[in-house]
Tab-separated table of C-alpha atoms in Angstrom:
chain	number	residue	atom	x	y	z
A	1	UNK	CA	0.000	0.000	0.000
A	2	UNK	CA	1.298	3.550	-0.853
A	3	UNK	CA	-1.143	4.818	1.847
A	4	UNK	CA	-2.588	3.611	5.243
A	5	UNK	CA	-4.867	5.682	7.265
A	6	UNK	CA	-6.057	4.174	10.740
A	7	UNK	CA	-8.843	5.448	12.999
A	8	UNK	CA	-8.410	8.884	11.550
A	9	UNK	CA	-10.484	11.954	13.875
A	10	UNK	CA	-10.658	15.548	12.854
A	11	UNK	CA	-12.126	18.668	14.837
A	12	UNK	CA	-12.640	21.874	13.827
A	13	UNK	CA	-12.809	23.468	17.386
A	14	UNK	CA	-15.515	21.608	19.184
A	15	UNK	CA	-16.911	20.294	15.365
A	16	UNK	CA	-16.051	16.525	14.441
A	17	UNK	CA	-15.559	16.600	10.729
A	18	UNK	CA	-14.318	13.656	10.301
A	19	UNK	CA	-14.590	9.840	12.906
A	20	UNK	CA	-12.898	6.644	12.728
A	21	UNK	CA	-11.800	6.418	9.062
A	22	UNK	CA	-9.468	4.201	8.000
A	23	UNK	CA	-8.630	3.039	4.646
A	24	UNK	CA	-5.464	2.065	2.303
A	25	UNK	CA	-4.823	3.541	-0.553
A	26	UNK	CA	-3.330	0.897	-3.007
A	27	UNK	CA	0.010	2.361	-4.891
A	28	UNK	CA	-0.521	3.085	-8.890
A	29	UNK	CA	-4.392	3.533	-8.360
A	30	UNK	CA	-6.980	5.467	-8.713
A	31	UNK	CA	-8.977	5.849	-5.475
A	32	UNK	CA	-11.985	7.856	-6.250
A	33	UNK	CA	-14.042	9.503	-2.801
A	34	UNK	CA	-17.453	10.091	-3.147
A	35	UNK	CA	-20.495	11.279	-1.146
A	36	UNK	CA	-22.637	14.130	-0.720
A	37	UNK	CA	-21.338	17.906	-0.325
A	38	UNK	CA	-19.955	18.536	3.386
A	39	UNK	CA	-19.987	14.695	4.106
A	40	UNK	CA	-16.046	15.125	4.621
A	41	UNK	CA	-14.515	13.488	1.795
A	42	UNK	CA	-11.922	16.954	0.817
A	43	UNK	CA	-11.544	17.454	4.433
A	44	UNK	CA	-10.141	13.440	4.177
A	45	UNK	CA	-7.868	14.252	1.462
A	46	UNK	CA	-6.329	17.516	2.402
A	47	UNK	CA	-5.411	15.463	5.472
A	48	UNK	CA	-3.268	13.200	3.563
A	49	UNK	CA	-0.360	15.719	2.968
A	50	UNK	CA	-1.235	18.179	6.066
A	51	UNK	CA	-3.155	20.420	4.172
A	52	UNK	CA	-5.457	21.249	7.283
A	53	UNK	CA	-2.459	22.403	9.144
A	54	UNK	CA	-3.146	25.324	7.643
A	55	UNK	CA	-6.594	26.043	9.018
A	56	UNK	CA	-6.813	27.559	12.590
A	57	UNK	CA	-8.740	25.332	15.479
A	58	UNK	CA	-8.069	21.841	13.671
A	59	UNK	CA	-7.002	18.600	15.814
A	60	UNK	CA	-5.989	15.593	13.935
A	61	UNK	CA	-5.934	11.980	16.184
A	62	UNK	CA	-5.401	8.392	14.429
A	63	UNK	CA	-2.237	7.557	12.057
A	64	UNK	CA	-1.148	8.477	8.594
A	65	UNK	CA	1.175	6.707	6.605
A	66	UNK	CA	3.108	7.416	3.512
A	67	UNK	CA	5.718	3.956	2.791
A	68	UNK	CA	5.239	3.262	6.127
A	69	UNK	CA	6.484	6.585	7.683
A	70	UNK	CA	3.905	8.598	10.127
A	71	UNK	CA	3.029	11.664	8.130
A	72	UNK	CA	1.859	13.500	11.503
A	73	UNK	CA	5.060	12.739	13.082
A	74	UNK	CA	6.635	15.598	14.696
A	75	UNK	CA	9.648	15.590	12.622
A	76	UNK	CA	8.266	15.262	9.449
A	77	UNK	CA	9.212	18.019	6.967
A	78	UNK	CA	6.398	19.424	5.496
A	79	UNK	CA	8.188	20.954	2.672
A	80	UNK	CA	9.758	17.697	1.316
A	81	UNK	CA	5.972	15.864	1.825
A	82	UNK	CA	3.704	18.044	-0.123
A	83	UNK	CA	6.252	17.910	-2.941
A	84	UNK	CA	6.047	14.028	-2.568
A	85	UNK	CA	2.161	14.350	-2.392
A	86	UNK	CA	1.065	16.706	-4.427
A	87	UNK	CA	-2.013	18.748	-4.840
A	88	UNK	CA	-4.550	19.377	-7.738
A	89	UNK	CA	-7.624	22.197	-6.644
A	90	UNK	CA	-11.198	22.567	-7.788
A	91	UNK	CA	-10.496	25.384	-9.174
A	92	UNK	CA	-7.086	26.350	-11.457
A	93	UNK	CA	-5.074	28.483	-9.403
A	94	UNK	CA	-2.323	29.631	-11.308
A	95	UNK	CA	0.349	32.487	-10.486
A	96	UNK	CA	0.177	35.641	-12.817
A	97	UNK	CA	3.315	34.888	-14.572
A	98	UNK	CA	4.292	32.658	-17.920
A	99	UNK	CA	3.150	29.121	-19.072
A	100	UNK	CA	6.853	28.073	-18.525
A	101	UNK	CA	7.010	29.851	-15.236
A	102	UNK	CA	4.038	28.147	-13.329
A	103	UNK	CA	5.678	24.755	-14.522
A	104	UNK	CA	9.058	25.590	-12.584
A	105	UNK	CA	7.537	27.492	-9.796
A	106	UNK	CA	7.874	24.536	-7.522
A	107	UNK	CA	11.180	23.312	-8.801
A	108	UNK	CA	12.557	27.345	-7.937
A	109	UNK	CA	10.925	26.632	-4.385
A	110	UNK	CA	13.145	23.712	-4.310
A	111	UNK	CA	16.213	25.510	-5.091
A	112	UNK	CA	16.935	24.257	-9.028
A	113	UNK	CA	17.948	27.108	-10.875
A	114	UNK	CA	20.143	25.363	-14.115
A	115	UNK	CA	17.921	26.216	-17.238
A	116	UNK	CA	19.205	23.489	-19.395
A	117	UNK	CA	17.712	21.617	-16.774
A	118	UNK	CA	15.004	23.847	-15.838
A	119	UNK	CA	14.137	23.434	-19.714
A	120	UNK	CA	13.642	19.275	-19.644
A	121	UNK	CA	11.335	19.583	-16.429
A	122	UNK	CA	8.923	22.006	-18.412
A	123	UNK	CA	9.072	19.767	-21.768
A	124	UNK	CA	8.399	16.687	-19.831
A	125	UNK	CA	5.938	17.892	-17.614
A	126	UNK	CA	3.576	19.601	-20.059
A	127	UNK	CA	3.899	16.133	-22.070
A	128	UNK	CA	2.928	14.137	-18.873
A	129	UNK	CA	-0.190	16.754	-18.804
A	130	UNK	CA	-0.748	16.042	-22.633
A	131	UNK	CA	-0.542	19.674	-22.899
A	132	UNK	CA	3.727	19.973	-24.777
A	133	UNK	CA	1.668	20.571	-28.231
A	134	UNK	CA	-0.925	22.967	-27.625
A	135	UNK	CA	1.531	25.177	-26.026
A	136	UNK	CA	5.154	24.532	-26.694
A	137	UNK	CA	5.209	27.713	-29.085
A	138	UNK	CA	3.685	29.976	-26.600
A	139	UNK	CA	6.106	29.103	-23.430
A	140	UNK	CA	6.635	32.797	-22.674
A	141	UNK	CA	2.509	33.984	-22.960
A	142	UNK	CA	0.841	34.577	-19.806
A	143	UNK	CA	-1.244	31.083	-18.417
A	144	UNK	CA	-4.060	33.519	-17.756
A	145	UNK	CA	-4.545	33.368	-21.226
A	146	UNK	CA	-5.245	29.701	-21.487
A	147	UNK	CA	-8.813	28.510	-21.260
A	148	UNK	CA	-10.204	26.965	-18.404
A	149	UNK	CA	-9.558	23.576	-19.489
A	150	UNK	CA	-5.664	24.143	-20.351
A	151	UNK	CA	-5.496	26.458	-17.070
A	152	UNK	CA	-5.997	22.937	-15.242
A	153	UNK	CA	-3.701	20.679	-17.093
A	154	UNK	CA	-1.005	23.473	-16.167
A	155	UNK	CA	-1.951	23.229	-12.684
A	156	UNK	CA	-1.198	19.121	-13.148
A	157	UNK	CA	1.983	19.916	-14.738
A	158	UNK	CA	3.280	22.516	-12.052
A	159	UNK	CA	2.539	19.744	-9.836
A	160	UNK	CA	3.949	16.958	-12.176
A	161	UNK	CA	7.406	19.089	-12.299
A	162	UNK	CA	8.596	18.475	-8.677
A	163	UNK	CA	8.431	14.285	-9.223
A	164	UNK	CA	5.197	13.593	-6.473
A	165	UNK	CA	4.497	10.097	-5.821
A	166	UNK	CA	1.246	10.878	-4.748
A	167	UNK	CA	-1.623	12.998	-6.341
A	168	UNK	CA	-4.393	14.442	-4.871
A	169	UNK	CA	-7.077	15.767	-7.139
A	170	UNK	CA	-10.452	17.883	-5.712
A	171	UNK	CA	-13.258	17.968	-7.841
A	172	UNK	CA	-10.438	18.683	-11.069
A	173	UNK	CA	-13.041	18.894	-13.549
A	174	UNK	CA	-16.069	20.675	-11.801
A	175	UNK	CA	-15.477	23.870	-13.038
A	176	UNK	CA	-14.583	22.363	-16.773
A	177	UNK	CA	-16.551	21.929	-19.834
A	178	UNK	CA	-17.200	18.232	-21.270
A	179	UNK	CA	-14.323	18.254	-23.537
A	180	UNK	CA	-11.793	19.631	-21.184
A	181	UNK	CA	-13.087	16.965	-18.551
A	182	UNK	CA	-12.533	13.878	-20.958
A	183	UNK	CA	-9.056	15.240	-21.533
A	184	UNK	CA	-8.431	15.396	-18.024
A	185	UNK	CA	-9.881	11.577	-17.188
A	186	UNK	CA	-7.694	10.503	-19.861
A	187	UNK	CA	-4.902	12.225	-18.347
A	188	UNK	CA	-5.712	10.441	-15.364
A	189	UNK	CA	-6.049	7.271	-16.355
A	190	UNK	CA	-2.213	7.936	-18.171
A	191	UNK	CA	-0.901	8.610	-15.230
A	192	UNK	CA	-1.614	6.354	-12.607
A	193	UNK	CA	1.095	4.455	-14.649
A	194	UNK	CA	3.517	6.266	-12.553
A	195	UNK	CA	1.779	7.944	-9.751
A	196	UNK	CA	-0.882	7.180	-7.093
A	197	UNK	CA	-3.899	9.399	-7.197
A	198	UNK	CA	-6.964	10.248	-4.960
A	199	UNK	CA	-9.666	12.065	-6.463
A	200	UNK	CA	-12.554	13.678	-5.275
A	201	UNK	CA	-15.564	13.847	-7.101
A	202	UNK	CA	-19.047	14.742	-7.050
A	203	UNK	CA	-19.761	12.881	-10.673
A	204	UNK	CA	-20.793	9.448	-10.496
A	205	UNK	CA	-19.903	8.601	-13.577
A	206	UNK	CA	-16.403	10.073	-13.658
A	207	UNK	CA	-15.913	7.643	-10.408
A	208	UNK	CA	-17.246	4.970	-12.167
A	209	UNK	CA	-15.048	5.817	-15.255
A	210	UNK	CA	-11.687	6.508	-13.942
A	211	UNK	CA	-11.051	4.918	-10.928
A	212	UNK	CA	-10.014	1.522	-9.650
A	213	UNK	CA	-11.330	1.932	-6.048
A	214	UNK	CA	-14.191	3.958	-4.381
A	215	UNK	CA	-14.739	5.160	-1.011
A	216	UNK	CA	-18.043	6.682	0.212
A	217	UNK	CA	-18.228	9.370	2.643
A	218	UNK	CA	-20.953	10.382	5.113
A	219	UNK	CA	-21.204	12.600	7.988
A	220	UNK	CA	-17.719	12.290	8.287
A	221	UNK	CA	-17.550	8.787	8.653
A	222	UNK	CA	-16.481	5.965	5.523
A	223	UNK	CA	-19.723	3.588	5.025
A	224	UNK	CA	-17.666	1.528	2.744
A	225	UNK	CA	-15.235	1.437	0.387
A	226	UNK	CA	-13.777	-1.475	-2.213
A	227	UNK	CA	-13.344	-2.029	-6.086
A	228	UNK	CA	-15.203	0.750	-8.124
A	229	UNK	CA	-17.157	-1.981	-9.708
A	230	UNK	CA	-18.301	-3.775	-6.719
A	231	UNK	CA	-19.246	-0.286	-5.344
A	232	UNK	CA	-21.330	0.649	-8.374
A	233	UNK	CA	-22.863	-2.623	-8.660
A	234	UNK	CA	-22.872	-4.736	-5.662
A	235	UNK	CA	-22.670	-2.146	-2.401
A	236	UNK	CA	-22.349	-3.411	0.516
A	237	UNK	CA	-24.303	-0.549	2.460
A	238	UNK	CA	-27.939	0.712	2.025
A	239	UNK	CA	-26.826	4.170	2.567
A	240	UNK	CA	-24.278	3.066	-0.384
A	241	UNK	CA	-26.909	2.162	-2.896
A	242	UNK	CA	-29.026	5.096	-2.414
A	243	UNK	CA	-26.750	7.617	-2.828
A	244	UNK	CA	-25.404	5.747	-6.277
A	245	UNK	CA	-28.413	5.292	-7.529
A	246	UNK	CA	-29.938	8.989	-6.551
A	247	UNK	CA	-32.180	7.687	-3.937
A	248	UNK	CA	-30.334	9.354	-1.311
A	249	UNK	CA	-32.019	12.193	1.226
């Protein structure tokens, strides 16, 4: 497993947000979460790379592990794990700079500064996010300039460019039109070849498409989670069924 979570409890002040969840994430998956709005599923996932440390009044009790190693250990440098699990909004939220410069943002952070090399991260990134030919001539324009759909597959490639092993994706395509959303399941489906990826998403469908695994939130709490086909077609839990099939409330 690339992930383990186990018996996972989050407050906001006084609020539980999340109780008791515990799950594995397999390595080179797709692990789709699913469940009705505030039922905790992006609280879950910003939790996986500490995220929530940035919100005032949260407590975090259970274990997360990345290869084994406590994420909320006391020593564990934050820096060096969000660059190993990486981060993909709802929204794109690119810096006001060029195409070529959101890419390398990260990689600056890190301290690389050698442009030949600088240069091979930004080629090989935009190819990972099938993006190298729609742009390559246009490195230098602003990325503010891209449509919504592009803006996005730069956001997976400024990720892509610091080498995560693990991706986190919130609702990705929400905001995108049909096209730009088939480019980016593709995209996802291309790249669990070399990365592990959690995905949020409100669409059924897209669950059902693109991912090997599926998780359903409520209240907080996991009801169940196993193969994205058993899920979809054999659930273990009522609560399960009626939210796939649009029974639920």
């Amino acid at each position: 497993m690339k992930m383990t979570i186990s018996n996972l409890n989050l407050y906001y002040g006084e609020q539980q947000a999340l109780a008791g969840v515990s799950l594995e994430i397999p390595r080179n998956r797709v692990m789709a979460l699913i469940g009705p709005s505030g039922c905790g599923k992006s609280t879950f996932l910003r939790t996986l790379n500490r995220m929530n440390d940035l919100i005032d009044c949260v407590r975090i009790d259970g274990r997360i592990e990345l290869d084994g190693a406590n994420v909320y250990a006391d020593d564990m440098d934050l820096v060096r794990l969000r660059k190993r699990v990486g981060m993909v909004f709802q929204r794109p939220n690119l810096f006001p700079m060029s195409i070529y410069e959101n890419v390398i943002y990260g990689c600056r952070v890190h301290g690389l500064s050698d442009k030949k090399r600088l240069d091979e991260i930004v080629e090989k990134s935009l190819r990972r996010a099938a993006l190298w030919e729609e742009v390559k001539d246009r490195l230098d324009d602003s990325a503010m300039g891209m449509s919504g759909g592009q803006q996005q597959r730069l956001c997976i490639a400024r990720v892509l460019a610091v080498e995560p092993e693990v991706l986190l994706m919130d609702e990705p395509c929400s905001a995108l039109d049909p096209i730009s959303t088939m480019k980016i399941e593709e995209l996802v489906q291309e790249l669990k070849q070399e990365y592990t990826i959690v995905m949020v998403t409100h669409n059924m469908q897209q669950a059902a498409r693109v991912s090997d695994y599926t998780a359903f939130f409520l209240n907080g709490k996991l009801i169940e989670h196993d193969v994205t086909d058993t899920i979809f077609t054999n659930p273990h839990d009522k609560k399960t069924e009626d939210y796939i099939t649009g029974r639920f409330g």
